[in-house]
mmCIF file of C-alpha atoms in Angstrom:
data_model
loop_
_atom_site.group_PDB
_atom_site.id
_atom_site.type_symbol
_atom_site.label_atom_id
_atom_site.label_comp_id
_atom_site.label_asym_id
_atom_site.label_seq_id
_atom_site.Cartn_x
_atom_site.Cartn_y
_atom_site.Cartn_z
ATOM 1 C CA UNK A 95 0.000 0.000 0.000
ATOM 2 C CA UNK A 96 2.996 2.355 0.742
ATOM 3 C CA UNK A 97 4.438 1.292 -2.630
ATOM 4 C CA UNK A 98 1.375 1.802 -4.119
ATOM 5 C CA UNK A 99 0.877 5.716 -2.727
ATOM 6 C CA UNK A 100 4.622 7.223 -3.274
ATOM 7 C CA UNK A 101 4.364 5.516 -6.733
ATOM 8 C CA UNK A 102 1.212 7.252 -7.532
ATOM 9 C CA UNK A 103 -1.157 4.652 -8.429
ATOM 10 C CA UNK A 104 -4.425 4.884 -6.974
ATOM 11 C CA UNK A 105 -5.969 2.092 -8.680
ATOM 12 C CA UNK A 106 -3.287 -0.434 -7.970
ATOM 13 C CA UNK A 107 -3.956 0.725 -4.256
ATOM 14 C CA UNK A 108 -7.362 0.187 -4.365
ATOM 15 C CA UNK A 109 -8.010 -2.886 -5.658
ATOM 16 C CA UNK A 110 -4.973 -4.127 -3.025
ATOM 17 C CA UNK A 111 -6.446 -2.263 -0.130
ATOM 18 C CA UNK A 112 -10.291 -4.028 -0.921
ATOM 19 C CA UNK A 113 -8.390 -7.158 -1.549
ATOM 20 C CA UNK A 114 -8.257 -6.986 2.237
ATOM 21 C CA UNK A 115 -11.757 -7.183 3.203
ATOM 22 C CA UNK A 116 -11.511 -11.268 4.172
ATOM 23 C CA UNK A 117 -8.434 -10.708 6.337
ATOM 24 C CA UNK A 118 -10.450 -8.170 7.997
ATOM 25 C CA UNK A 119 -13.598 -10.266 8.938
ATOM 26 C CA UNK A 120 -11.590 -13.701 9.024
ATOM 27 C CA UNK A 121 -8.457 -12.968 10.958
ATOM 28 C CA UNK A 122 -8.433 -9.396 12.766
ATOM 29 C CA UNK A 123 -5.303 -8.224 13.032
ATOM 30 C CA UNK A 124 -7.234 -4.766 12.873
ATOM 31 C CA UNK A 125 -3.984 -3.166 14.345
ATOM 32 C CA UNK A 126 -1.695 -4.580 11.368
ATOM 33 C CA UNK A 127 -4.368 -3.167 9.063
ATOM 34 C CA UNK A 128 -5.159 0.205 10.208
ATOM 35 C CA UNK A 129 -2.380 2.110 8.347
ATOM 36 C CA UNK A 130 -3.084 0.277 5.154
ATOM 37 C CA UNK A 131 -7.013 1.070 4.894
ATOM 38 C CA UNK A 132 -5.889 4.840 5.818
ATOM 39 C CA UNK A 133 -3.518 5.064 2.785
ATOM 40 C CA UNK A 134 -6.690 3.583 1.008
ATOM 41 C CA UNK A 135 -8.950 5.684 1.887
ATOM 42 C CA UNK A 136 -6.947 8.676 1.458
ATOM 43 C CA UNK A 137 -6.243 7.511 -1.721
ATOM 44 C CA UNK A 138 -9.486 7.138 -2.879
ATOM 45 C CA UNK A 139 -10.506 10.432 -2.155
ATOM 46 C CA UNK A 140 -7.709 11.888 -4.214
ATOM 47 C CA UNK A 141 -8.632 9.991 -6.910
ATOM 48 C CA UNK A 142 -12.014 10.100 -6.855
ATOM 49 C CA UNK A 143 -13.834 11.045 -3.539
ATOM 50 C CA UNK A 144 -17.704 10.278 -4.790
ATOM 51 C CA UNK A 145 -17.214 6.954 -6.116
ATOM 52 C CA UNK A 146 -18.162 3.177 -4.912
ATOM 53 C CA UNK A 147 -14.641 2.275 -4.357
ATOM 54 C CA UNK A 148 -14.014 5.508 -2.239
ATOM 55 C CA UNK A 149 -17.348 4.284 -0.259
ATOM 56 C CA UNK A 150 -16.156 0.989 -0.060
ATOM 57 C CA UNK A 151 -12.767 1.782 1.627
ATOM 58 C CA UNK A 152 -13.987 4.017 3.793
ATOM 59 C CA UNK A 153 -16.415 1.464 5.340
ATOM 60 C CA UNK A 154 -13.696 -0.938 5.179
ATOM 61 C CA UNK A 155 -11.716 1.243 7.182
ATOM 62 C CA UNK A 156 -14.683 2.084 9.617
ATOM 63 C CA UNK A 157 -15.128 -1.662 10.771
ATOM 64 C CA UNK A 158 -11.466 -2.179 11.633
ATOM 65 C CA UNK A 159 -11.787 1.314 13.622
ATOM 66 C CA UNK A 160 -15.552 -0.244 15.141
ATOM 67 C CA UNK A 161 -13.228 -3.046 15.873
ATOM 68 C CA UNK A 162 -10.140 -1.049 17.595
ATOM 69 C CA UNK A 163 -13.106 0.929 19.823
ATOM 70 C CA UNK A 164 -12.480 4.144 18.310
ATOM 71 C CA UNK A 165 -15.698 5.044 18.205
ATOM 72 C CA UNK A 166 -15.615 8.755 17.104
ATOM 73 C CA UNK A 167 -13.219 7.932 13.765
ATOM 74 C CA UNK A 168 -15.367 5.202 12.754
ATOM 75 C CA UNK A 169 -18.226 6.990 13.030
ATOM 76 C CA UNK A 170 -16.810 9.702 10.821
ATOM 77 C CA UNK A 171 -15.402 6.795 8.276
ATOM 78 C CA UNK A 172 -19.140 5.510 8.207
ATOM 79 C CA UNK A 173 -20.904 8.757 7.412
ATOM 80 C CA UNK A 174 -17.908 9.225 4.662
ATOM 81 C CA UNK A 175 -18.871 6.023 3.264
ATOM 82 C CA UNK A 176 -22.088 6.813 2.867
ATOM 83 C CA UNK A 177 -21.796 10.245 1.434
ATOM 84 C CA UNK A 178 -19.642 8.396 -1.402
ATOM 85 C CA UNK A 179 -22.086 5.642 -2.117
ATOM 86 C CA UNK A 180 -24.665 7.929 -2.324
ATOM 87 C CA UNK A 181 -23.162 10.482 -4.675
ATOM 88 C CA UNK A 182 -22.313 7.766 -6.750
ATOM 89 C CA UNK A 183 -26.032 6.354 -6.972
ATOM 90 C CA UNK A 184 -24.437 3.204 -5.771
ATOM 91 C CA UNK A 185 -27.413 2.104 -3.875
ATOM 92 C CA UNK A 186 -26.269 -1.270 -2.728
ATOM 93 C CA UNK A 187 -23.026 0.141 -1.437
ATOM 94 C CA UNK A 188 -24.958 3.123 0.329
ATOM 95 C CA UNK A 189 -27.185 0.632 2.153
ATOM 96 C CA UNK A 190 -23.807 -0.863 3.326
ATOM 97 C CA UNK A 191 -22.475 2.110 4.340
ATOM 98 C CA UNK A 192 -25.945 2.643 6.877
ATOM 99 C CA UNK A 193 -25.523 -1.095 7.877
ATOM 100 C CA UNK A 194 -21.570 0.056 9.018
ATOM 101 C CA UNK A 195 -23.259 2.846 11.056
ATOM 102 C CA UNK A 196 -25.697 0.139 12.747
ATOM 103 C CA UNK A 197 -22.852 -2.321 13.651
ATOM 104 C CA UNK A 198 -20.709 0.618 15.170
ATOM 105 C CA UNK A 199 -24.304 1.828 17.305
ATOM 106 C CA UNK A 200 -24.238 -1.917 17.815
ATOM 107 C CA UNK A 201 -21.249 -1.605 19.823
ATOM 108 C CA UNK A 202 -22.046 0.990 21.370
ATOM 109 C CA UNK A 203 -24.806 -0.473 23.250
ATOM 110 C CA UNK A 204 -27.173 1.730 21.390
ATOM 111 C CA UNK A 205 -29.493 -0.752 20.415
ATOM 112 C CA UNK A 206 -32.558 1.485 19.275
ATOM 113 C CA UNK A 207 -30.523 3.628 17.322
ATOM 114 C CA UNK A 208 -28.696 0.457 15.591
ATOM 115 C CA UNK A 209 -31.971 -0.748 14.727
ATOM 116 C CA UNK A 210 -33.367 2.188 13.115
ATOM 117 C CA UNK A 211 -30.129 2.194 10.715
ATOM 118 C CA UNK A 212 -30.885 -1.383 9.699
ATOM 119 C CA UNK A 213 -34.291 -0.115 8.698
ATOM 120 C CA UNK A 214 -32.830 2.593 7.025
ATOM 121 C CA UNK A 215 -30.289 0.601 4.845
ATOM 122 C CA UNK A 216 -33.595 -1.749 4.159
ATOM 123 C CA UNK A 217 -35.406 0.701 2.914
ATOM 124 C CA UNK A 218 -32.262 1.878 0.875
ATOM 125 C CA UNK A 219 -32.539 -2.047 -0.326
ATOM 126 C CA UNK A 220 -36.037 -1.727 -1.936
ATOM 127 C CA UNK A 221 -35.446 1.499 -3.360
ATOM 128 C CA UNK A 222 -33.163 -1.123 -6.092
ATOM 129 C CA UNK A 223 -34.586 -1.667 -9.344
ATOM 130 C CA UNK A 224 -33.395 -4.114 -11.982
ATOM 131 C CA UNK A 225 -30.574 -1.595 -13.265
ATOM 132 C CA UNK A 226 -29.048 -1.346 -10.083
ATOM 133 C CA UNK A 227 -25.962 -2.745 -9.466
ATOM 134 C CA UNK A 228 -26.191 -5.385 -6.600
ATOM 135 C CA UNK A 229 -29.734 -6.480 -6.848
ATOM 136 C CA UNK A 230 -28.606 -9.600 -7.263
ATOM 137 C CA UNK A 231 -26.857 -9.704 -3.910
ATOM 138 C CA UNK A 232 -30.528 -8.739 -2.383
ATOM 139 C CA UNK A 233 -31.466 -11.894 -0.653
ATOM 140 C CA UNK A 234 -28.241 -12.010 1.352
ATOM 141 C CA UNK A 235 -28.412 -8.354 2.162
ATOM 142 C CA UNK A 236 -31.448 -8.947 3.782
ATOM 143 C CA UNK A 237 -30.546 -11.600 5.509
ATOM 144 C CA UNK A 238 -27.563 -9.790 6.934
ATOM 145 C CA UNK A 239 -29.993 -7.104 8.230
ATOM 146 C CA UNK A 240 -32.647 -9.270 9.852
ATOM 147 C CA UNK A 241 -29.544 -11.095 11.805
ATOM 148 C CA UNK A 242 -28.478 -7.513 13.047
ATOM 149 C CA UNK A 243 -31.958 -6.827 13.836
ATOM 150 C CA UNK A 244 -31.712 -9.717 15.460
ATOM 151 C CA UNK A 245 -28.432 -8.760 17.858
ATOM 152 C CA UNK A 246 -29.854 -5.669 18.025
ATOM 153 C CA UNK A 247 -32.817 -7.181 20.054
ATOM 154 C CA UNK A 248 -30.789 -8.961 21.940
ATOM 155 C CA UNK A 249 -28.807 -6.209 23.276
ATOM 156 C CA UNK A 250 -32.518 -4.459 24.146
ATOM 157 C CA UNK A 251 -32.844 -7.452 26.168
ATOM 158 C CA UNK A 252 -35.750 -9.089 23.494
ATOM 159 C CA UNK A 253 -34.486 -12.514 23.589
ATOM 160 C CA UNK A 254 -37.327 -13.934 21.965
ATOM 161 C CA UNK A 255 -37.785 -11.861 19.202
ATOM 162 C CA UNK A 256 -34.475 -11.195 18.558
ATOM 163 C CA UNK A 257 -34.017 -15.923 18.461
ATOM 164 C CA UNK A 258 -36.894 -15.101 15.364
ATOM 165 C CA UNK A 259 -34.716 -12.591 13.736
ATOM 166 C CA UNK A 260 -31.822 -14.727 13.791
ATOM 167 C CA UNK A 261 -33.696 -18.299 13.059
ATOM 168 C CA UNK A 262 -34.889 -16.633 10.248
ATOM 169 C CA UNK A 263 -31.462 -15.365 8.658
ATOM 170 C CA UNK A 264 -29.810 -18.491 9.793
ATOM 171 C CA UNK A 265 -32.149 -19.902 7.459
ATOM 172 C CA UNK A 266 -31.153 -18.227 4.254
ATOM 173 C CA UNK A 267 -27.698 -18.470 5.277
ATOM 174 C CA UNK A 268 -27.790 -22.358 5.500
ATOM 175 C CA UNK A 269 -30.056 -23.085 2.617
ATOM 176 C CA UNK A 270 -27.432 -20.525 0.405
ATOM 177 C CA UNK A 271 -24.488 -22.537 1.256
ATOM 178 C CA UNK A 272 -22.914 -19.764 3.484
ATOM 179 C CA UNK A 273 -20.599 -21.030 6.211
ATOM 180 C CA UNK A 274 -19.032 -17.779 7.198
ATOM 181 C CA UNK A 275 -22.274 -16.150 7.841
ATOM 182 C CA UNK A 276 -24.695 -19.741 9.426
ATOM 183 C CA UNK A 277 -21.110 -19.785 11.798
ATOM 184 C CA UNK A 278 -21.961 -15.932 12.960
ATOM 185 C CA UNK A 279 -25.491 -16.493 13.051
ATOM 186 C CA UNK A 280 -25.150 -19.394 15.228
ATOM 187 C CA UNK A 281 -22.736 -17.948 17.447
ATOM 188 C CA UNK A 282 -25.753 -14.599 18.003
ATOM 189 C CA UNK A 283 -28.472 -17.295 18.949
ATOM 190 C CA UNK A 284 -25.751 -19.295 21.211
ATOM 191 C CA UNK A 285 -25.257 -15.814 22.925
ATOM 192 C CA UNK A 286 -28.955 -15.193 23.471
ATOM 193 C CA UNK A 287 -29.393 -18.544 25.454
ATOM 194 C CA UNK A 288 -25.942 -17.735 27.129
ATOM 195 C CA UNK A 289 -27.962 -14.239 28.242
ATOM 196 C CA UNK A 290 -30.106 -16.545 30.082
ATOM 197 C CA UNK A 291 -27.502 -18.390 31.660
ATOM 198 C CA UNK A 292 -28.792 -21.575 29.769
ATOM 199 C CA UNK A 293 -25.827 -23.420 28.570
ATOM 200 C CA UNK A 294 -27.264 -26.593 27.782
ATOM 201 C CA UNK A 295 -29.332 -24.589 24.679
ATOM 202 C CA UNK A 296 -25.879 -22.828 24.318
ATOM 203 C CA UNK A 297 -23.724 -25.032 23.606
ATOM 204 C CA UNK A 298 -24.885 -27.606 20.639
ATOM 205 C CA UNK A 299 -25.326 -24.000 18.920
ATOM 206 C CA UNK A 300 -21.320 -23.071 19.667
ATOM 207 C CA UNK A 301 -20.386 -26.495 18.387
ATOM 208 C CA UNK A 302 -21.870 -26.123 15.284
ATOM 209 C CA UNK A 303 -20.420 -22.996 14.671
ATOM 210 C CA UNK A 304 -17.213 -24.328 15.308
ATOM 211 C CA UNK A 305 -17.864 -27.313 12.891
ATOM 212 C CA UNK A 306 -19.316 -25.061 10.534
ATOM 213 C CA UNK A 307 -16.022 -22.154 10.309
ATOM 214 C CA UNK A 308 -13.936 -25.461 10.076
ATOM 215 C CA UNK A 309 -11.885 -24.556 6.776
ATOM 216 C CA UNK A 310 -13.060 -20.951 6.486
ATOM 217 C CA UNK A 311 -9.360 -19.653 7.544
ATOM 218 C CA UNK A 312 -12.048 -17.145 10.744
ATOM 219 C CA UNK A 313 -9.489 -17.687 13.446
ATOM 220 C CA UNK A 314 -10.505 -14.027 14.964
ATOM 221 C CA UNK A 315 -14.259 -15.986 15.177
ATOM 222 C CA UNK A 316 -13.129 -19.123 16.673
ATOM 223 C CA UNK A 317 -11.254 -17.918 19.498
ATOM 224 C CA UNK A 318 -14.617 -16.015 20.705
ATOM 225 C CA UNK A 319 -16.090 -19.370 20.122
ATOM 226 C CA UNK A 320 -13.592 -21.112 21.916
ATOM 227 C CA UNK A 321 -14.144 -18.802 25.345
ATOM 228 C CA UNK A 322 -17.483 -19.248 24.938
ATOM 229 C CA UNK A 323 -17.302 -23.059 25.346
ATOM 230 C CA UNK A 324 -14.802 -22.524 28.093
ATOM 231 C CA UNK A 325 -17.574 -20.552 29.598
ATOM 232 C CA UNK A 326 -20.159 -23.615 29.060
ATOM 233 C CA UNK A 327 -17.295 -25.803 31.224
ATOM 234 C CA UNK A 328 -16.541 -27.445 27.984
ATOM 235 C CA UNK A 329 -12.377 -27.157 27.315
#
């Protein structure tokens, strides 16, 4: 990425810098990171500040900040992301860019407000018409939203509803053939049961996540999974 900037070549740096995104979700290492997504995102805004790559880099560079805590930067990164996606009519990537803003309210224990974004980046969702790029990426959006709804509930202390919310994205995720996402899913409903101190419900749901991320390279996800069964009394 360094190469990339004092050589002047925006485009080589953002394709590396999105290149990223797996590490980020799979592995952590948000420390390593954070100097390369800057250098992305300040490259993209040289190059071309209202565009979906600028959008995309700067809500790349908000999770790892969500991540690290620092609440005020990502916040900032988040509302830059979605100022880009938006004056690029990139619809899919602004609803995104509202989801990132939910996820950081998310940690922030500010459940209401979390939920209200992911019903703003739905409603961004059905604003898509057929010559929008990324309607065909719909059904998982979606399901990605109702399974934040879903910890979003959860954190408002609405077990049940928020088990509905995440039964019913777990569903898409499995039937769709996505392990990253069934793995996180399961790992939400485990925690909801965990919030009731019932770790016999708990704990078949941890396992399968663990079977389930088996080959998917998400050692940042299995060590959470891993205390988690500690915490059950299962080593």
């Amino acid at each position: 990425m360094r190469c990339a900037e004092e050589s002047g070549d925006p485009d080589a740096a953002v394709r590396l810098c999105r290149a990223l995104w797996p590490l980020q979700l799979k592995a952590g290492q948000h420390e390593m990171l954070l100097p390369a997504l800057r250098i992305g995102a300040r490259l993209a805004d040289a190059h071309d500040p209202t565009s979906p790559d600028a959008g995309a880099l700067h809500a790349q560079l908000a999770h790892t900040l969500t991540e690290l805590k620092r609440w005020d930067e990502a916040e900032t990164e988040a509302r830059a992301a979605a100022r880009a996606e938006e004056s690029a009519g990139h619809k899919r990537g602004h609803a995104s860019a509202v989801e990132f803003l939910g996820l950081l309210r998310l940690r922030q224990w500010r459940n209401e407000e979390a939920y209200a974004c992911f019903d703003e980046a739905g409603g961004i969702l059905d604003t898509l018409g057929d010559q929008d790029e990324g309607t065909e990426d719909l059904p998982r959006a979606r399901a990605l939203l109702e399974r934040h709804r879903g910890r979003a509930l959860r954190g408002s202390g609405q077990r049940e509803e928020a088990r509905e919310k995440l039964e019913s994205a777990l569903r898409y995720f499995r039937s769709s053939g996505d392990a990253y996402n069934t793995a996180r899913t399961l790992t939400d409903l485990a925690g909801t049961w965990l919030d009731e101190e019932d770790t016999g419900a708990a704990l078949p749901l941890i396992e399968a996540a663990i079977t389930t991320l088996d080959g998917q390279k998400a050692e940042y996800q299995l060590r959470i999974l891993r205390r988690m069964r500690e915490g059950c009394g299962t080593e």
